């Protein structure tokens, strides 16, 4: 790790941030999350921090922003001008940061705090929205944005502030290819303005165009120097094809339509089916209605037209209890117990399982998901990726006939991605479960899925086969649409 310097003598640009031997442990924790971390960020420099799920990357960003709770800490964080308020942060869970119900007021909120004249605000807000790749009217409801669009909204809200350092937590996990290109353009502009940028990201290879330096955090809270060549795309592995289902249909949709109200349709005339034991990916860019589809199949959103049957009848939450497991894109919404063990055991207790059977099943699921070491931890104090794993484990525990998973691998490293892909395949083969997943990067999911369905321009179109030509065709369609 290179030593801190002002940049005056070395010819390198002056630094806007330095973290000097900083250590931190959460209240009540028996070990440090960050251990003697050293980090310096130069003016106009982008530093990419990589590391396994739960290693402390998000904690580092929160420390820089001054948002950590009281705990065991040592070392110091020095800012070139001002304090933590000169840092802008977009967390891995963008929903917790959105304060206003509409897009325009959310971006203007920072300007109001800075005392900017109301006459100047509309132009600055519009420019920030366009620069972030979010072309929506000021009155557009924030709740109607996809998770990726909410991430872009918060980037826009930070662009209008006078930040010196920008902190981004796992942006690639939330963004489609258009959003990623917008992010790269934004970071280039921030660098040209002399801002420092720190990005924590599992898919570090996606940022080679903008990253000036790479660091890797090990599993013990320490930062190490790294090279771009250390980070390679997750290899595409073609697994043996899942058997064709025996004719039992888990989901059947005919001319299905869902709207936002009035004449505005999310998508219309959708026709598809999912068989028991089948793995189906619904793919599309941010905002095409993937999360809405999951909620519709679970009975939380009522179709505005057409016919939909899930496990033989029209879906409703009460009817699907014990039969359908759902994982939301934001796992925080479905975690409520005091420990990870109790979270995974909750559904089994509710369904009247014996105590000894519950303990054995929970221990098995936690081990399969790779989070057995977290069983006594509070799920609310875990990293975003670990929360996703806990929520998924709680869904898998009661062996549902249908799994509805909304972008289930957000916040997970490549090792956990492979582990959970195998786990979901086993659920299909051994328990004949049907699995429906959403994704904005289906080229990574083709090898895993039996079928992929593209949601595009308000319609659903099957993508047949898993050949390279089909992946190229998808990318071509997506590029043309953008």
CSV table of C-alpha atoms in Angstrom, one decimal:
chain,number,residue,atom,x,y,z
A,1,UNK,CA,0.0,0.0,0.0
A,2,UNK,CA,1.5,3.3,-1.0
A,3,UNK,CA,2.2,6.0,1.6
A,4,UNK,CA,0.1,9.1,1.9
A,5,UNK,CA,1.5,12.3,0.3
A,6,UNK,CA,0.2,15.7,-0.5
A,7,UNK,CA,1.1,15.3,-4.2
A,8,UNK,CA,3.1,18.5,-4.2
A,9,UNK,CA,6.5,17.0,-4.3
A,10,UNK,CA,5.8,13.8,-6.3
A,11,UNK,CA,4.0,15.5,-9.2
A,12,UNK,CA,0.8,13.5,-8.6
A,13,UNK,CA,-2.5,15.4,-8.0
A,14,UNK,CA,-3.3,16.6,-4.5
A,15,UNK,CA,-5.4,14.2,-2.4
A,16,UNK,CA,-8.9,14.9,-1.3
A,17,UNK,CA,-9.2,12.1,1.2
A,18,UNK,CA,-7.0,9.9,3.3
A,19,UNK,CA,-7.8,7.1,5.7
A,20,UNK,CA,-4.9,6.4,8.1
A,21,UNK,CA,-4.7,3.1,10.0
A,22,UNK,CA,-8.4,3.2,10.6
A,23,UNK,CA,-9.9,0.3,12.5
A,24,UNK,CA,-13.6,-0.2,13.5
A,25,UNK,CA,-15.7,-2.8,15.3
A,26,UNK,CA,-19.5,-2.6,15.5
A,27,UNK,CA,-21.0,-2.4,19.0
A,28,UNK,CA,-21.1,-5.8,20.6
A,29,UNK,CA,-19.0,-7.5,17.9
A,30,UNK,CA,-16.2,-9.8,18.9
A,31,UNK,CA,-14.0,-8.8,16.0
A,32,UNK,CA,-13.0,-5.8,13.9
A,33,UNK,CA,-14.8,-5.2,10.6
A,34,UNK,CA,-12.0,-2.8,9.5
A,35,UNK,CA,-8.5,-3.4,10.6
A,36,UNK,CA,-5.8,-0.7,10.1
A,37,UNK,CA,-7.2,0.4,6.7
A,38,UNK,CA,-5.1,2.8,4.7
A,39,UNK,CA,-6.6,4.6,1.7
A,40,UNK,CA,-5.8,7.8,-0.1
A,41,UNK,CA,-7.8,9.3,-3.0
A,42,UNK,CA,-6.4,11.9,-5.3
A,43,UNK,CA,-8.2,14.8,-6.9
A,44,UNK,CA,-9.7,13.5,-10.1
A,45,UNK,CA,-8.9,9.9,-9.2
A,46,UNK,CA,-11.3,6.9,-9.2
A,47,UNK,CA,-10.4,4.1,-6.7
A,48,UNK,CA,-12.3,0.7,-7.1
A,49,UNK,CA,-12.5,-1.5,-3.9
A,50,UNK,CA,-13.3,-5.2,-4.4
A,51,UNK,CA,-13.7,-7.9,-1.9
A,52,UNK,CA,-16.0,-10.9,-0.9
A,53,UNK,CA,-19.5,-10.5,0.3
A,54,UNK,CA,-19.6,-9.2,3.9
A,55,UNK,CA,-15.9,-8.2,4.1
A,56,UNK,CA,-16.6,-4.6,5.2
A,57,UNK,CA,-16.6,-2.6,1.9
A,58,UNK,CA,-19.9,-0.8,2.8
A,59,UNK,CA,-18.6,-0.2,6.3
A,60,UNK,CA,-15.6,1.6,4.9
A,61,UNK,CA,-17.8,3.9,2.8
A,62,UNK,CA,-20.0,4.6,5.8
A,63,UNK,CA,-16.9,5.4,7.9
A,64,UNK,CA,-15.8,8.0,5.3
A,65,UNK,CA,-19.2,9.6,5.3
A,66,UNK,CA,-19.3,9.6,9.1
A,67,UNK,CA,-22.4,7.4,9.4
A,68,UNK,CA,-21.1,4.5,11.5
A,69,UNK,CA,-22.7,4.0,15.0
A,70,UNK,CA,-20.5,4.2,18.0
A,71,UNK,CA,-18.1,1.3,18.3
A,72,UNK,CA,-14.6,0.4,18.8
A,73,UNK,CA,-12.5,2.6,16.6
A,74,UNK,CA,-9.0,3.9,16.1
A,75,UNK,CA,-7.0,5.8,13.5
A,76,UNK,CA,-8.3,8.8,11.6
A,77,UNK,CA,-10.0,10.0,8.4
A,78,UNK,CA,-8.8,13.3,7.0
A,79,UNK,CA,-10.6,15.4,4.4
A,80,UNK,CA,-8.9,18.0,2.2
A,81,UNK,CA,-11.6,20.5,2.9
A,82,UNK,CA,-14.4,20.4,5.5
A,83,UNK,CA,-15.5,17.1,6.9
A,84,UNK,CA,-17.8,14.2,6.1
A,85,UNK,CA,-20.4,16.6,4.7
A,86,UNK,CA,-18.1,17.1,1.7
A,87,UNK,CA,-18.7,13.5,0.7
A,88,UNK,CA,-21.7,12.3,-1.3
A,89,UNK,CA,-22.7,8.7,-0.9
A,90,UNK,CA,-25.1,6.4,-2.7
A,91,UNK,CA,-25.7,3.2,-0.7
A,92,UNK,CA,-26.3,-0.3,-1.9
A,93,UNK,CA,-30.0,0.1,-0.8
A,94,UNK,CA,-31.1,3.3,-2.6
A,95,UNK,CA,-34.6,3.2,-1.1
A,96,UNK,CA,-33.4,4.2,2.3
A,97,UNK,CA,-32.0,7.5,0.9
A,98,UNK,CA,-35.0,8.8,-1.1
A,99,UNK,CA,-36.8,11.5,0.8
A,100,UNK,CA,-39.3,12.9,-1.7
A,101,UNK,CA,-42.2,11.3,-3.5
A,102,UNK,CA,-41.4,12.8,-6.9
A,103,UNK,CA,-38.2,12.8,-9.0
A,104,UNK,CA,-37.8,16.6,-9.3
A,105,UNK,CA,-38.1,17.5,-5.7
A,106,UNK,CA,-35.7,14.7,-4.7
A,107,UNK,CA,-32.9,16.1,-6.9
A,108,UNK,CA,-33.8,19.7,-5.8
A,109,UNK,CA,-33.7,18.8,-2.1
A,110,UNK,CA,-29.9,19.4,-1.9
A,111,UNK,CA,-30.2,22.6,-3.8
A,112,UNK,CA,-32.7,23.9,-1.3
A,113,UNK,CA,-30.3,23.1,1.6
A,114,UNK,CA,-27.6,25.0,-0.2
A,115,UNK,CA,-29.8,28.0,-0.6
A,116,UNK,CA,-29.8,28.0,-4.4
A,117,UNK,CA,-32.2,30.4,-6.0
A,118,UNK,CA,-35.5,28.7,-7.1
A,119,UNK,CA,-35.1,30.2,-10.5
A,120,UNK,CA,-31.8,28.3,-11.0
A,121,UNK,CA,-33.2,24.9,-9.8
A,122,UNK,CA,-35.2,23.6,-12.8
A,123,UNK,CA,-32.3,23.8,-15.2
A,124,UNK,CA,-29.8,22.2,-12.8
A,125,UNK,CA,-32.2,19.5,-11.8
A,126,UNK,CA,-33.0,18.6,-15.5
A,127,UNK,CA,-29.3,18.5,-16.3
A,128,UNK,CA,-28.5,16.2,-13.4
A,129,UNK,CA,-31.3,13.8,-14.4
A,130,UNK,CA,-30.1,13.7,-18.0
A,131,UNK,CA,-26.5,13.3,-16.9
A,132,UNK,CA,-27.4,10.3,-14.7
A,133,UNK,CA,-29.4,8.7,-17.5
A,134,UNK,CA,-32.8,9.2,-15.9
A,135,UNK,CA,-35.0,11.0,-18.4
A,136,UNK,CA,-38.2,11.4,-16.3
A,137,UNK,CA,-40.5,14.4,-15.7
A,138,UNK,CA,-40.1,16.2,-12.4
A,139,UNK,CA,-43.5,15.0,-11.2
A,140,UNK,CA,-42.8,11.3,-11.9
A,141,UNK,CA,-43.4,9.3,-8.7
A,142,UNK,CA,-40.2,8.0,-7.1
A,143,UNK,CA,-42.0,4.8,-6.1
A,144,UNK,CA,-42.6,3.8,-9.7
A,145,UNK,CA,-38.9,3.7,-10.4
A,146,UNK,CA,-37.1,0.4,-10.6
A,147,UNK,CA,-34.2,-0.2,-8.1
A,148,UNK,CA,-31.7,0.7,-10.8
A,149,UNK,CA,-33.5,3.9,-11.7
A,150,UNK,CA,-33.6,4.8,-8.0
A,151,UNK,CA,-29.8,4.4,-7.9
A,152,UNK,CA,-29.6,6.8,-10.9
A,153,UNK,CA,-32.0,9.3,-9.1
A,154,UNK,CA,-29.6,9.4,-6.1
A,155,UNK,CA,-26.6,9.9,-8.4
A,156,UNK,CA,-28.5,12.9,-9.9
A,157,UNK,CA,-29.3,14.2,-6.4
A,158,UNK,CA,-25.6,14.1,-5.5
A,159,UNK,CA,-24.5,15.7,-8.8
A,160,UNK,CA,-26.1,19.0,-7.9
A,161,UNK,CA,-24.3,19.2,-4.6
A,162,UNK,CA,-20.8,20.6,-4.0
A,163,UNK,CA,-19.2,17.3,-3.1
A,164,UNK,CA,-15.4,16.7,-3.1
A,165,UNK,CA,-15.6,13.0,-2.8
A,166,UNK,CA,-18.3,10.7,-4.3
A,167,UNK,CA,-18.8,7.2,-2.7
A,168,UNK,CA,-20.7,4.6,-4.7
A,169,UNK,CA,-21.7,1.2,-3.2
A,170,UNK,CA,-22.2,-1.7,-5.7
A,171,UNK,CA,-23.6,0.4,-8.5
A,172,UNK,CA,-23.2,-2.2,-11.3
A,173,UNK,CA,-25.4,-4.7,-9.4
A,174,UNK,CA,-28.3,-2.2,-9.8
A,175,UNK,CA,-27.8,-0.9,-13.3
A,176,UNK,CA,-28.4,-2.3,-16.8
A,177,UNK,CA,-26.0,-1.7,-19.6
A,178,UNK,CA,-27.3,1.8,-20.4
A,179,UNK,CA,-27.2,2.7,-16.7
A,180,UNK,CA,-23.6,1.4,-16.5
A,181,UNK,CA,-22.5,3.5,-19.5
A,182,UNK,CA,-24.2,6.6,-17.9
A,183,UNK,CA,-22.3,5.8,-14.7
A,184,UNK,CA,-19.0,5.7,-16.5
A,185,UNK,CA,-19.8,9.0,-18.2
A,186,UNK,CA,-20.7,10.6,-14.9
A,187,UNK,CA,-17.5,9.4,-13.2
A,188,UNK,CA,-15.4,10.7,-16.1
A,189,UNK,CA,-17.1,14.1,-15.7
A,190,UNK,CA,-16.6,14.0,-11.9
A,191,UNK,CA,-12.9,13.2,-12.4
A,192,UNK,CA,-12.5,16.0,-14.8
A,193,UNK,CA,-13.9,18.4,-12.2
A,194,UNK,CA,-11.3,17.2,-9.7
A,195,UNK,CA,-13.5,15.1,-7.5
A,196,UNK,CA,-12.3,11.9,-5.9
A,197,UNK,CA,-14.5,8.8,-6.5
A,198,UNK,CA,-14.5,5.6,-4.4
A,199,UNK,CA,-16.5,2.7,-5.8
A,200,UNK,CA,-17.1,-0.6,-4.0
A,201,UNK,CA,-17.9,-3.2,-6.6
A,202,UNK,CA,-17.9,-7.0,-7.0
A,203,UNK,CA,-17.9,-6.8,-10.8
A,204,UNK,CA,-14.7,-4.7,-10.8
A,205,UNK,CA,-13.8,-5.5,-14.4
A,206,UNK,CA,-16.8,-3.4,-15.6
A,207,UNK,CA,-15.0,-0.3,-14.3
A,208,UNK,CA,-11.7,-0.6,-16.1
A,209,UNK,CA,-12.5,2.4,-18.3
A,210,UNK,CA,-12.6,4.7,-15.3
A,211,UNK,CA,-10.7,3.1,-12.4
A,212,UNK,CA,-7.3,4.5,-11.8
A,213,UNK,CA,-6.4,2.2,-9.0
A,214,UNK,CA,-7.7,-1.1,-7.6
A,215,UNK,CA,-7.7,-2.3,-4.0
A,216,UNK,CA,-9.0,-5.5,-2.5
A,217,UNK,CA,-10.4,-6.0,0.9
A,218,UNK,CA,-9.7,-9.5,2.4
A,219,UNK,CA,-12.0,-11.3,4.7
A,220,UNK,CA,-10.3,-9.8,7.8
A,221,UNK,CA,-11.0,-6.2,7.1
A,222,UNK,CA,-7.6,-5.3,5.6
A,223,UNK,CA,-7.0,-3.5,2.3
A,224,UNK,CA,-4.4,-4.7,-0.2
A,225,UNK,CA,-3.1,-3.3,-3.5
A,226,UNK,CA,-4.5,-5.0,-6.6
A,227,UNK,CA,-4.1,-4.8,-10.4
A,228,UNK,CA,-6.8,-4.7,-13.1
A,229,UNK,CA,-5.7,-8.1,-14.3
A,230,UNK,CA,-6.7,-9.5,-10.9
A,231,UNK,CA,-10.3,-9.0,-11.8
A,232,UNK,CA,-11.8,-11.0,-14.6
A,233,UNK,CA,-15.4,-11.5,-15.8
A,234,UNK,CA,-17.2,-14.5,-14.2
A,235,UNK,CA,-16.7,-17.4,-16.7
A,236,UNK,CA,-19.7,-18.6,-18.6
A,237,UNK,CA,-20.2,-22.2,-17.7
A,238,UNK,CA,-22.7,-24.3,-19.7
A,239,UNK,CA,-24.2,-26.7,-17.3
A,240,UNK,CA,-26.2,-29.8,-18.2
A,241,UNK,CA,-29.7,-28.9,-19.4
A,242,UNK,CA,-32.6,-29.3,-16.9
A,243,UNK,CA,-35.0,-32.0,-17.9
A,244,UNK,CA,-38.2,-30.8,-19.6
A,245,UNK,CA,-41.1,-30.6,-17.1
A,246,UNK,CA,-43.6,-33.4,-17.2
A,247,UNK,CA,-46.5,-31.2,-18.2
A,248,UNK,CA,-47.5,-29.8,-14.8
A,249,UNK,CA,-47.9,-26.0,-15.2
A,250,UNK,CA,-46.9,-23.8,-12.3
A,251,UNK,CA,-47.7,-20.4,-14.0
A,252,UNK,CA,-49.9,-19.7,-16.9
A,253,UNK,CA,-50.5,-16.2,-18.3
A,254,UNK,CA,-52.8,-15.4,-21.3
A,255,UNK,CA,-52.9,-11.8,-22.7
A,256,UNK,CA,-51.8,-10.6,-19.3
A,257,UNK,CA,-51.7,-6.8,-18.8
A,258,UNK,CA,-50.6,-4.7,-15.8
A,259,UNK,CA,-50.8,-0.9,-15.7
A,260,UNK,CA,-49.8,2.0,-13.5
A,261,UNK,CA,-53.3,3.5,-13.6
A,262,UNK,CA,-55.3,5.0,-16.5
A,263,UNK,CA,-54.1,3.9,-19.9
A,264,UNK,CA,-50.4,3.5,-18.9
A,265,UNK,CA,-49.4,-0.1,-19.2
A,266,UNK,CA,-46.3,-1.7,-17.8
A,267,UNK,CA,-46.7,-4.4,-20.4
A,268,UNK,CA,-49.6,-5.9,-22.3
A,269,UNK,CA,-50.8,-9.0,-24.1
A,270,UNK,CA,-48.2,-11.2,-22.3
A,271,UNK,CA,-48.4,-14.9,-22.9
A,272,UNK,CA,-46.1,-17.3,-21.1
A,273,UNK,CA,-46.0,-20.4,-18.9
A,274,UNK,CA,-43.6,-21.9,-16.4
A,275,UNK,CA,-43.6,-25.6,-15.7
A,276,UNK,CA,-42.8,-27.4,-12.4
A,277,UNK,CA,-39.1,-28.2,-12.3
A,278,UNK,CA,-38.3,-25.4,-14.8
A,279,UNK,CA,-35.9,-22.4,-14.5
A,280,UNK,CA,-37.1,-19.3,-16.3
A,281,UNK,CA,-35.4,-15.9,-16.4
A,282,UNK,CA,-37.3,-12.7,-17.2
A,283,UNK,CA,-34.9,-10.2,-18.6
A,284,UNK,CA,-35.1,-6.5,-19.4
A,285,UNK,CA,-33.4,-3.1,-18.8
A,286,UNK,CA,-34.2,-1.0,-15.7
A,287,UNK,CA,-37.9,0.1,-15.5
A,288,UNK,CA,-39.4,-2.5,-17.8
A,289,UNK,CA,-41.6,-4.1,-15.1
A,290,UNK,CA,-39.6,-7.1,-13.9
A,291,UNK,CA,-40.3,-6.4,-10.2
A,292,UNK,CA,-43.9,-5.7,-11.0
A,293,UNK,CA,-44.1,-9.1,-12.7
A,294,UNK,CA,-42.8,-10.8,-9.5
A,295,UNK,CA,-45.4,-9.0,-7.4
A,296,UNK,CA,-48.1,-9.8,-9.8
A,297,UNK,CA,-47.3,-13.6,-9.7
A,298,UNK,CA,-47.3,-13.4,-5.9
A,299,UNK,CA,-50.8,-11.8,-5.9
A,300,UNK,CA,-49.7,-8.4,-4.6
A,301,UNK,CA,-50.5,-6.6,-7.9
A,302,UNK,CA,-53.8,-7.2,-9.6
A,303,UNK,CA,-53.7,-7.5,-13.4
A,304,UNK,CA,-55.6,-4.9,-15.4
A,305,UNK,CA,-56.4,-7.4,-18.1
A,306,UNK,CA,-56.0,-11.0,-19.3
A,307,UNK,CA,-55.8,-14.2,-17.3
A,308,UNK,CA,-53.3,-15.4,-14.8
A,309,UNK,CA,-53.1,-18.7,-12.9
A,310,UNK,CA,-50.5,-19.6,-10.4
A,311,UNK,CA,-50.5,-23.2,-9.1
A,312,UNK,CA,-54.0,-23.7,-10.6
A,313,UNK,CA,-55.9,-20.6,-9.5
A,314,UNK,CA,-55.8,-16.8,-9.6
A,315,UNK,CA,-52.9,-15.7,-7.3
A,316,UNK,CA,-53.5,-14.1,-3.9
A,317,UNK,CA,-51.1,-13.9,-1.0
A,318,UNK,CA,-53.4,-16.0,1.3
A,319,UNK,CA,-53.9,-18.8,-1.3
A,320,UNK,CA,-50.2,-19.1,-2.0
A,321,UNK,CA,-49.1,-19.3,1.6
A,322,UNK,CA,-46.7,-22.2,2.1
A,323,UNK,CA,-46.6,-22.9,-1.7
A,324,UNK,CA,-44.8,-19.9,-3.1
A,325,UNK,CA,-41.5,-18.3,-1.9
A,326,UNK,CA,-40.7,-14.7,-2.9
A,327,UNK,CA,-37.5,-12.8,-2.6
A,328,UNK,CA,-37.9,-9.1,-3.1
A,329,UNK,CA,-35.2,-7.0,-4.8
A,330,UNK,CA,-34.7,-5.2,-1.5
A,331,UNK,CA,-34.3,-7.9,1.2
A,332,UNK,CA,-34.6,-5.4,4.0
A,333,UNK,CA,-38.3,-5.4,3.5
A,334,UNK,CA,-38.7,-9.0,4.5
A,335,UNK,CA,-36.4,-9.4,7.5
A,336,UNK,CA,-37.8,-8.9,10.9
A,337,UNK,CA,-36.4,-11.5,13.4
A,338,UNK,CA,-33.6,-10.9,15.9
A,339,UNK,CA,-31.2,-13.5,14.6
A,340,UNK,CA,-30.5,-15.1,11.2
A,341,UNK,CA,-31.4,-18.5,12.7
A,342,UNK,CA,-34.8,-17.3,13.8
A,343,UNK,CA,-35.4,-15.6,10.5
A,344,UNK,CA,-34.9,-18.8,8.6
A,345,UNK,CA,-36.9,-20.8,11.1
A,346,UNK,CA,-39.9,-18.5,11.1
A,347,UNK,CA,-41.8,-20.1,8.3
A,348,UNK,CA,-41.1,-23.6,9.6
A,349,UNK,CA,-42.5,-22.7,13.0
A,350,UNK,CA,-45.5,-21.1,11.4
A,351,UNK,CA,-46.3,-24.3,9.5
A,352,UNK,CA,-46.1,-26.4,12.7
A,353,UNK,CA,-42.9,-28.3,12.2
A,354,UNK,CA,-41.3,-30.1,15.1
A,355,UNK,CA,-38.5,-28.3,17.0
A,356,UNK,CA,-35.9,-30.9,16.2
A,357,UNK,CA,-36.9,-30.9,12.5
A,358,UNK,CA,-36.7,-27.1,12.4
A,359,UNK,CA,-33.2,-27.0,13.8
A,360,UNK,CA,-31.9,-29.6,11.4
A,361,UNK,CA,-33.5,-27.9,8.4
A,362,UNK,CA,-32.3,-24.4,9.3
A,363,UNK,CA,-28.7,-25.7,9.9
A,364,UNK,CA,-28.8,-27.4,6.5
A,365,UNK,CA,-30.1,-24.4,4.6
A,366,UNK,CA,-27.7,-22.0,6.3
A,367,UNK,CA,-24.8,-24.3,5.4
A,368,UNK,CA,-25.9,-24.6,1.8
A,369,UNK,CA,-26.2,-20.8,1.5
A,370,UNK,CA,-22.8,-20.4,3.1
A,371,UNK,CA,-24.0,-18.3,6.0
A,372,UNK,CA,-23.9,-20.8,8.9
A,373,UNK,CA,-21.3,-18.5,10.7
A,374,UNK,CA,-24.0,-15.7,10.8
A,375,UNK,CA,-26.7,-17.7,12.5
A,376,UNK,CA,-26.5,-15.8,15.8
A,377,UNK,CA,-26.1,-12.4,14.1
A,378,UNK,CA,-28.9,-9.8,13.7
A,379,UNK,CA,-30.0,-9.9,10.0
A,380,UNK,CA,-30.5,-6.1,10.2
A,381,UNK,CA,-26.8,-5.5,10.8
A,382,UNK,CA,-25.5,-7.6,7.9
A,383,UNK,CA,-24.2,-6.3,4.6
A,384,UNK,CA,-26.7,-6.0,1.7
A,385,UNK,CA,-25.4,-9.2,0.2
A,386,UNK,CA,-25.7,-11.1,3.4
A,387,UNK,CA,-29.2,-9.8,3.9
A,388,UNK,CA,-30.0,-11.2,0.4
A,389,UNK,CA,-28.6,-14.6,1.4
A,390,UNK,CA,-30.6,-14.6,4.7
A,391,UNK,CA,-33.8,-13.7,2.9
A,392,UNK,CA,-33.2,-16.4,0.3
A,393,UNK,CA,-32.5,-19.0,3.0
A,394,UNK,CA,-35.7,-18.2,4.7
A,395,UNK,CA,-37.6,-18.7,1.4
A,396,UNK,CA,-35.9,-22.0,0.6
A,397,UNK,CA,-36.4,-23.4,4.1
A,398,UNK,CA,-40.0,-24.5,3.6
A,399,UNK,CA,-39.4,-26.1,0.1
A,400,UNK,CA,-41.9,-24.0,-1.9
A,401,UNK,CA,-43.4,-25.3,-5.1
A,402,UNK,CA,-42.7,-22.0,-6.9
A,403,UNK,CA,-39.8,-19.6,-6.2
A,404,UNK,CA,-40.1,-16.0,-7.3
A,405,UNK,CA,-36.8,-14.2,-7.1
A,406,UNK,CA,-36.3,-10.6,-8.0
A,407,UNK,CA,-32.7,-10.0,-9.0
A,408,UNK,CA,-31.6,-12.5,-6.3
A,409,UNK,CA,-27.8,-12.1,-6.7
A,410,UNK,CA,-27.4,-8.4,-6.2
A,411,UNK,CA,-24.6,-7.7,-3.7
A,412,UNK,CA,-23.1,-11.2,-4.0
A,413,UNK,CA,-19.6,-12.0,-5.2
A,414,UNK,CA,-18.9,-14.6,-7.9
A,415,UNK,CA,-18.4,-17.5,-5.5
A,416,UNK,CA,-21.8,-16.9,-3.9
A,417,UNK,CA,-23.4,-16.5,-7.3
A,418,UNK,CA,-22.1,-20.0,-8.4
A,419,UNK,CA,-23.1,-21.5,-5.0
A,420,UNK,CA,-26.7,-20.2,-5.2
A,421,UNK,CA,-27.1,-21.1,-8.9
A,422,UNK,CA,-26.3,-24.7,-8.0
A,423,UNK,CA,-28.6,-24.5,-5.0
A,424,UNK,CA,-31.5,-23.3,-7.1
A,425,UNK,CA,-30.8,-26.0,-9.7
A,426,UNK,CA,-31.0,-28.6,-7.0
A,427,UNK,CA,-34.3,-27.2,-5.8
A,428,UNK,CA,-35.6,-27.8,-9.4
A,429,UNK,CA,-34.2,-31.3,-9.8
A,430,UNK,CA,-34.7,-32.7,-6.3
A,431,UNK,CA,-37.9,-31.0,-5.2
A,432,UNK,CA,-39.5,-30.2,-8.7
A,433,UNK,CA,-39.8,-26.5,-7.8
A,434,UNK,CA,-40.4,-24.0,-10.5
A,435,UNK,CA,-38.0,-21.0,-10.4
A,436,UNK,CA,-38.7,-17.6,-11.9
A,437,UNK,CA,-35.9,-15.1,-11.8
A,438,UNK,CA,-35.5,-11.5,-13.0
A,439,UNK,CA,-32.3,-10.1,-14.4
A,440,UNK,CA,-31.0,-7.1,-16.3
A,441,UNK,CA,-27.9,-9.1,-17.3
A,442,UNK,CA,-29.5,-12.2,-18.9
A,443,UNK,CA,-26.3,-13.1,-20.9
A,444,UNK,CA,-24.9,-14.2,-17.5
A,445,UNK,CA,-28.0,-16.3,-16.8
A,446,UNK,CA,-28.5,-18.1,-20.1
A,447,UNK,CA,-26.2,-21.0,-19.2
A,448,UNK,CA,-28.3,-21.5,-16.0
A,449,UNK,CA,-31.8,-21.0,-17.2
A,450,UNK,CA,-34.0,-23.4,-19.3
A,451,UNK,CA,-35.7,-20.4,-20.9
A,452,UNK,CA,-35.4,-16.7,-21.0
A,453,UNK,CA,-38.1,-14.2,-21.8
A,454,UNK,CA,-37.3,-10.6,-22.8
A,455,UNK,CA,-39.5,-7.8,-21.5
A,456,UNK,CA,-39.1,-4.9,-24.0
A,457,UNK,CA,-41.2,-2.0,-25.1
A,458,UNK,CA,-44.2,-3.1,-23.0
A,459,UNK,CA,-44.2,-6.7,-24.4
A,460,UNK,CA,-42.8,-10.1,-23.5
A,461,UNK,CA,-40.8,-12.0,-26.1
A,462,UNK,CA,-39.3,-15.5,-25.7
A,463,UNK,CA,-35.6,-15.9,-26.4
A,464,UNK,CA,-35.2,-19.5,-27.5
A,465,UNK,CA,-32.0,-21.4,-26.9
A,466,UNK,CA,-28.9,-20.6,-25.0
A,467,UNK,CA,-26.4,-20.0,-27.9
A,468,UNK,CA,-24.0,-17.1,-28.3
A,469,UNK,CA,-26.0,-15.9,-31.2
A,470,UNK,CA,-29.0,-15.3,-28.9
A,471,UNK,CA,-26.9,-13.4,-26.4
A,472,UNK,CA,-25.6,-11.2,-29.2
A,473,UNK,CA,-29.2,-10.8,-30.4
A,474,UNK,CA,-30.3,-9.7,-27.0
A,475,UNK,CA,-27.4,-7.2,-26.6
A,476,UNK,CA,-28.2,-5.8,-30.0
A,477,UNK,CA,-31.8,-5.3,-29.2
A,478,UNK,CA,-30.9,-3.6,-25.9
A,479,UNK,CA,-28.4,-1.3,-27.6
A,480,UNK,CA,-30.9,-0.3,-30.3
A,481,UNK,CA,-33.5,0.4,-27.7
A,482,UNK,CA,-31.1,2.6,-25.7
